[in-house]
Amino acid sequence: MAAAKLTVAVSGINAVDNPGPGAGVARSLKEAEGLDIEVLGLAYDAMEPGIYMDWIIDRSFIMPYPSGGGEALVERLLYIKQNFGLDVVIPNLDSELPVYIKYARDLEKAGIKSFLPTRKQFQLRGKDNLPDLAKAIEVDVPETRVVSSPDRLIPCLEELQLPVMVKGTFYKAKRAYTRQEAIAHFQELANEWGYPVIIQEVVTGEELNVVGVGDGEGGHLGLVGIKKSWITSQGKIWTGMTVRHDGMLKATQDLMTHTQWRGPFELECIIGSKGQIYLIEINPRFPAWSYFSTGVGHNLAANLVRKAMGDPVDIAADYEAGKLFVRYTYELVTDLTVFQKIVTRGES
Amino acid sequence: MSKLSSLALNDEGFAFDPSTGDSFVVNETGQFILKGLTAEVPAAEIINGLVETYDIGPEEAERDLGDFCERLRSYGVI
């Protein structure tokens, strides 16, 4: 029996040097066994490469920025639903998530499903709440100070030894070796992302990550652990390999149990020289390298779609450690038609 | 499971630690020792094996085993 056709929209199709997660999610959906998925790309700029990657994205739409409050974004999704069909939406950018979480029920009522963390879960993993979460799942966290005003920065630097990590509340982390550097990074990140700014002790060790999807009931729809072995100057993975670090996978499972996590996530941690696990960050969405999990037998995006649709999910038992991920650059040449359409009509 | 017992070693001496993703390459003698350590062969037997296989004296074999174990320790394998 042929699989029913589903239409799934993915955002973050900016497959550039600092890639959004959308292209990997779209590719996973196209490769999903037993699913026939039309993939819609949700873009914020006519130059996002995903718009032109017609082998994984069937149609694309320019979206209003979520910073506008969300109503316009919801209206745009309803327009897409009405005119082209839309069963599931997978937002892949941090800045979109509060809006999609806020309007998830409204979208569901309109027939657009999603599978996202709750507002409470989203806040739990915020950088300022991470120490409490780490304590709850019995892992370490680097010494952290949440700084909400410039006058608190110097006392914090005196409490923590240099170098320190200076982190924006949503994005970006910069290492500061001197007090002057810390002040400069602090001002830059506060200007860009607002307060609080997080000041964190630098811990050394193996940087390992996990991608997965929580089932919302304390379990998961698949987990894959990796080590980033080569990263770009922007801190993005270029090559990596699958690993099976039992402590890290247990911490991930404990996180699922403790938070009843719902939806995709990326857990970043550092394994210290004595085996201690430091929780660095939890991203409440697929990472840009999520296709790696599909390549080793865990199609997490497909599992998410099945779960969102209320269909049974067949979770792969395990994955092999030592599989290699290599990103590469590629070019495509096309004519201006798609660009013209997306600029003039906002859709292609 | 100890790191040593989970270490993957192929015929060309490429060793891979599946828990951290670390990898390193060992020569023929290193493979001989690593296989022995992984199979929990007593040190005295590994030393005898080195003496018989590589035509070296027991002191040299013991020293090689010690040096090799020190290197594995620095990699966090043992």
XYZ file of C-alpha atoms in Angstrom:
426
model
C 0.000 0.000 0.000
C 1.356 3.385 -0.945
C 2.131 5.734 1.947
C -0.270 8.636 2.438
C 1.161 11.925 1.282
C 2.060 14.356 4.034
C 3.091 17.979 3.748
C 5.700 19.103 6.262
C 7.166 22.605 6.562
C 10.683 23.147 7.894
C 12.424 26.412 8.723
C 16.125 27.146 9.037
C 16.885 26.338 5.389
C 19.770 28.816 5.402
C 22.383 26.218 4.473
C 25.284 28.680 4.668
C 28.647 28.751 6.469
C 26.778 28.907 9.769
C 24.090 26.479 8.640
C 20.562 26.325 9.929
C 19.223 22.852 10.713
C 16.479 22.879 8.055
C 18.329 21.316 5.120
C 19.337 18.270 7.164
C 15.796 17.880 8.481
C 14.352 18.209 4.960
C 16.791 15.629 3.617
C 15.862 13.218 6.410
C 12.169 13.654 5.623
C 12.760 12.923 1.940
C 14.633 9.737 2.884
C 12.021 8.558 5.401
C 11.020 4.979 4.653
C 7.277 4.452 4.474
C 6.482 8.161 4.338
C 5.751 10.204 1.244
C 6.520 13.757 2.293
C 6.240 16.980 0.372
C 8.664 19.342 2.077
C 7.957 23.062 2.275
C 10.811 25.401 3.120
C 10.113 28.405 5.350
C 12.678 31.121 4.661
C 13.321 34.668 5.837
C 15.432 35.734 2.868
C 15.253 35.066 -0.861
C 18.893 34.016 -0.848
C 18.539 31.137 1.617
C 20.062 28.223 -0.310
C 17.327 25.775 0.702
C 14.912 27.599 -1.600
C 16.985 26.402 -4.559
C 17.654 22.845 -3.314
C 14.721 21.320 -5.171
C 15.793 17.729 -4.508
C 14.917 18.086 -0.829
C 12.577 21.084 -0.715
C 9.564 21.122 -3.014
C 8.269 24.644 -2.415
C 9.469 27.587 -0.391
C 7.811 30.550 1.276
C 9.143 33.799 2.665
C 7.978 34.162 6.255
C 7.470 37.229 8.451
C 10.017 37.483 11.263
C 8.779 35.979 14.529
C 10.034 39.063 16.393
C 6.940 40.818 15.019
C 4.879 39.024 17.657
C 3.783 35.891 15.879
C 0.321 36.770 14.528
C 1.652 37.453 11.039
C 3.657 34.230 11.118
C 0.561 32.228 12.094
C -1.456 33.902 9.362
C 1.220 33.000 6.846
C 1.128 29.352 7.952
C -2.675 29.327 7.665
C -2.373 30.738 4.150
C 0.048 27.945 3.261
C -2.277 25.359 4.825
C -5.271 26.656 2.901
C -3.576 26.900 -0.468
C -1.013 24.120 -0.510
C -1.814 21.857 2.457
C 0.261 21.623 5.604
C 0.145 18.750 8.098
C 3.190 19.306 10.310
C 5.550 22.196 10.927
C 9.096 21.748 12.279
C 10.604 25.082 13.369
C 14.381 24.797 13.596
C 15.586 28.190 14.787
C 15.935 29.204 18.446
C 14.395 32.611 17.888
C 11.234 31.071 16.384
C 10.527 28.618 19.142
C 8.823 30.897 21.691
C 6.328 31.968 19.014
C 5.670 28.446 17.714
C 5.276 27.173 21.292
C 2.873 30.014 22.095
C 0.693 29.333 19.063
C 1.027 25.525 18.970
C -2.569 24.959 20.109
C -4.006 27.463 17.656
C -2.079 25.841 14.845
C -3.201 22.390 15.988
C -6.836 23.546 15.914
C -6.249 24.679 12.342
C -4.896 21.229 11.460
C -1.191 22.089 11.578
C 0.565 19.752 13.988
C 3.892 20.228 15.669
C 5.889 18.387 18.314
C 7.568 21.001 20.461
C 8.742 21.399 24.031
C 6.320 23.130 26.380
C 6.996 26.686 27.486
C 8.133 25.382 30.853
C 10.556 22.905 29.258
C 11.881 25.630 26.972
C 12.620 27.835 30.008
C 14.102 24.985 32.078
C 16.979 24.571 29.632
C 17.653 28.315 29.379
C 21.298 29.141 29.986
C 20.423 30.878 33.263
C 18.522 27.796 34.551
C 21.064 25.208 33.437
C 22.823 24.810 36.827
C 19.541 23.758 38.489
C 18.755 21.349 35.679
C 22.261 19.846 35.829
C 21.839 19.292 39.568
C 18.523 17.550 39.019
C 20.032 15.042 36.575
C 23.198 14.679 38.666
C 25.777 16.039 36.258
C 28.197 18.909 36.726
C 28.002 22.312 35.199
C 30.864 24.791 34.864
C 30.765 27.512 37.545
C 28.241 29.963 36.156
C 27.201 33.522 36.925
C 24.101 35.093 35.418
C 24.867 38.773 34.951
C 21.975 41.159 34.470
C 23.777 44.498 34.604
C 27.232 45.787 33.580
C 28.212 46.700 37.160
C 27.951 43.013 38.175
C 30.481 41.875 35.584
C 33.728 42.774 37.391
C 32.728 41.105 40.699
C 31.855 37.959 38.717
C 35.212 38.004 36.935
C 36.889 38.225 40.318
C 34.935 35.213 41.556
C 35.705 33.108 38.470
C 39.274 32.790 37.262
C 40.161 33.863 33.741
C 39.761 32.625 31.079
C 35.962 32.582 31.097
C 33.232 31.939 28.555
C 30.923 34.896 27.905
C 27.585 33.708 26.544
C 24.612 35.515 25.030
C 21.240 34.595 26.408
C 20.154 33.024 23.077
C 23.192 32.642 20.861
C 26.948 32.939 20.755
C 29.689 32.133 23.207
C 33.078 33.810 23.298
C 36.144 32.984 25.309
C 37.819 35.850 27.184
C 41.407 35.576 28.364
C 41.634 39.047 29.869
C 39.333 41.344 31.785
C 39.285 43.761 28.817
C 38.230 40.973 26.466
C 35.499 39.909 28.876
C 34.124 43.457 29.056
C 34.164 43.788 25.253
C 32.413 40.419 24.731
C 29.921 41.253 27.467
C 28.960 44.547 25.836
C 28.734 43.011 22.382
C 26.526 40.123 23.503
C 24.320 42.334 25.685
C 23.801 44.693 22.736
C 22.978 41.833 20.384
C 20.877 39.535 22.589
C 20.024 41.582 25.659
C 20.379 40.527 29.295
C 21.228 38.374 31.087
C 24.712 37.569 29.873
C 26.197 34.336 31.224
C 29.757 34.203 32.534
C 31.067 30.689 32.840
C 34.201 28.913 34.006
C 36.158 27.251 31.151
C 36.299 23.478 31.550
C 38.473 21.268 29.377
C 37.874 17.779 28.097
C 36.182 15.886 25.288
C 33.292 17.811 23.737
C 30.485 15.364 23.055
C 26.950 16.003 21.852
C 23.675 14.116 21.662
C 20.815 14.673 19.227
C 17.447 13.196 20.031
C 13.707 13.646 20.200
C 11.920 13.410 23.547
C 8.545 11.657 23.417
C 6.961 13.952 26.035
C 6.416 11.007 28.381
C 9.931 10.570 29.785
C 11.269 8.485 26.918
C 12.680 9.281 23.527
C 12.194 8.606 19.828
C 15.906 7.975 19.226
C 19.262 9.270 20.462
C 22.653 9.518 18.765
C 25.868 10.658 20.480
C 28.703 12.250 18.559
C 32.066 13.890 18.938
C 32.775 16.950 16.851
C 36.286 16.302 15.619
C 36.718 19.320 13.362
C 34.858 22.582 13.762
C 34.809 25.809 11.781
C 35.910 29.196 13.056
C 32.248 29.767 13.942
C 32.250 26.661 16.107
C 30.180 24.584 13.672
C 30.856 20.925 13.027
C 32.662 20.045 9.812
C 33.633 16.464 10.607
C 32.540 14.269 13.475
C 31.980 10.687 14.523
C 29.431 8.723 16.439
C 30.398 7.741 19.974
C 28.742 5.720 22.701
C 29.589 7.347 26.014
C 27.441 5.528 28.543
C 27.524 8.352 31.117
C 26.424 10.928 28.575
C 23.635 8.737 27.228
C 22.429 8.046 30.772
C 22.443 11.778 31.543
C 20.359 12.306 28.391
C 17.875 9.656 29.426
C 17.715 11.213 32.918
C 17.023 14.555 31.282
C 14.107 13.021 29.369
C 12.725 11.455 32.553
C 13.153 14.576 34.656
C 11.701 17.057 32.173
C 9.342 14.767 30.200
C 10.987 16.482 27.257
C 8.831 16.800 24.161
C 10.394 17.387 20.767
C 13.883 17.597 19.289
C 16.937 18.654 21.268
C 20.713 18.828 21.133
C 22.603 18.253 24.365
C 26.155 19.595 24.529
C 28.521 18.395 27.209
C 32.197 18.102 28.069
C 33.668 14.962 29.577
C 36.389 15.911 32.047
C 39.648 14.027 32.511
C 38.235 12.130 35.500
C 35.077 11.194 33.660
C 32.909 13.951 35.131
C 30.145 15.128 32.799
C 29.708 18.891 32.440
C 26.439 20.031 30.935
C 27.189 22.971 28.645
C 23.979 23.646 26.769
C 20.660 22.150 25.683
C 19.288 23.422 22.403
C 15.527 22.868 22.104
C 15.606 21.968 18.416
C 17.427 19.843 15.866
C 21.090 20.791 15.371
C 22.445 21.569 11.899
C 24.114 18.130 11.840
C 20.925 16.133 12.540
C 21.181 14.311 9.198
C 24.071 12.410 10.788
C 21.529 10.536 12.910
C 19.567 9.582 9.784
C 22.768 8.326 8.199
C 23.330 5.930 11.111
C 19.798 4.571 11.146
C 17.858 6.976 13.390
C 15.654 9.157 11.215
C 14.635 11.471 14.027
C 12.788 13.950 11.811
C 10.636 11.124 10.406
C 10.014 9.802 13.923
C 8.937 13.280 15.019
C 6.476 13.526 12.119
C 5.005 10.105 12.920
C 4.641 11.049 16.587
C 3.063 14.402 15.716
C 0.586 12.603 13.454
C -0.248 10.137 16.226
C 1.215 7.220 14.288
C 3.308 4.456 15.884
C 7.051 5.073 15.910
C 9.488 2.242 15.329
C 12.624 3.304 17.230
C 15.910 1.828 16.014
C 17.534 -0.156 18.823
C 21.022 1.230 18.620
C 23.634 2.877 16.457
C 27.209 2.025 15.673
C 30.043 4.009 17.244
C 32.784 5.094 14.846
C 30.653 6.278 11.906
C 32.137 9.339 10.273
C 30.343 12.563 9.293
C 31.982 14.800 6.712
C 30.404 18.048 5.607
C 31.410 19.409 2.211
C 30.758 22.396 0.014
C 28.749 22.110 -3.178
C 27.437 24.525 -5.764
C 24.299 24.560 -7.817
C 23.577 26.601 -10.935
C 20.053 27.603 -11.840
C 18.286 30.378 -13.713
C 16.600 33.372 -12.140
C 13.055 32.020 -12.303
C 12.924 30.720 -8.746
C 14.574 33.851 -7.409
C 12.109 36.045 -9.311
C 9.152 34.115 -7.957
C 10.317 34.190 -4.384
C 11.050 37.920 -4.573
C 7.858 38.952 -6.317
C 5.351 36.461 -4.901
C 7.029 35.439 -1.676
C 6.770 31.806 -2.686
C 8.255 29.473 -5.238
C 33.049 -2.075 30.834
C 36.621 -0.700 30.923
C 37.840 1.544 28.151
C 40.411 -1.064 27.225
C 37.886 -3.829 26.698
C 35.669 -1.619 24.527
C 38.588 -0.414 22.396
C 38.188 -1.381 18.733
C 41.444 -2.481 17.080
C 41.700 -3.441 13.427
C 44.373 -5.527 11.660
C 46.258 -2.431 10.565
C 46.704 -1.198 14.129
C 44.029 1.494 14.083
C 42.554 1.739 17.583
C 39.263 3.539 18.251
C 37.713 4.396 21.602
C 33.932 4.285 20.987
C 33.127 6.259 24.143
C 35.156 9.358 23.291
C 35.828 9.056 19.569
C 39.585 9.173 20.191
C 41.727 7.132 17.831
C 45.395 6.280 17.526
C 47.603 3.959 15.488
C 49.909 1.331 16.980
C 52.714 -0.637 15.311
C 52.935 -4.428 15.149
C 54.453 -4.735 18.641
C 51.841 -2.361 20.003
C 49.095 -4.489 18.459
C 50.588 -7.572 20.077
C 50.589 -5.922 23.497
C 47.179 -4.292 23.062
C 45.553 -7.576 22.076
C 47.101 -9.190 25.150
C 45.947 -6.406 27.475
C 42.445 -6.449 26.009
C 42.227 -10.223 26.565
C 43.465 -9.682 30.159
C 46.569 -11.798 29.533
C 48.949 -11.529 32.546
C 51.903 -9.182 32.049
C 54.424 -12.036 32.415
C 52.790 -13.897 29.533
C 52.806 -10.802 27.325
C 56.510 -10.332 28.098
C 57.230 -13.994 27.232
C 55.258 -13.593 24.023
C 57.284 -10.515 23.055
C 60.550 -12.366 23.782
C 59.530 -15.348 21.637
C 57.943 -13.412 18.783
C 60.398 -10.561 18.403
C 63.649 -12.186 19.491
C 64.420 -9.687 22.248
C 65.589 -10.084 25.840
C 63.089 -10.176 28.731
C 64.372 -6.861 30.151
C 63.758 -5.083 26.876
C 60.326 -6.710 26.550
C 59.363 -5.628 30.081
C 60.553 -2.104 29.381
C 58.568 -1.982 26.125
C 55.445 -3.179 27.889
C 55.899 -0.568 30.628
C 56.474 2.239 28.136
C 53.473 1.186 26.094
C 51.204 1.039 29.153
C 52.411 4.491 30.169
C 51.426 5.794 26.746
C 47.980 4.170 27.031
C 47.594 5.807 30.439
C 48.369 9.197 28.918
C 45.578 8.562 26.386
C 43.215 7.690 29.231
C 42.755 4.171 27.888
C 43.920 2.405 31.051
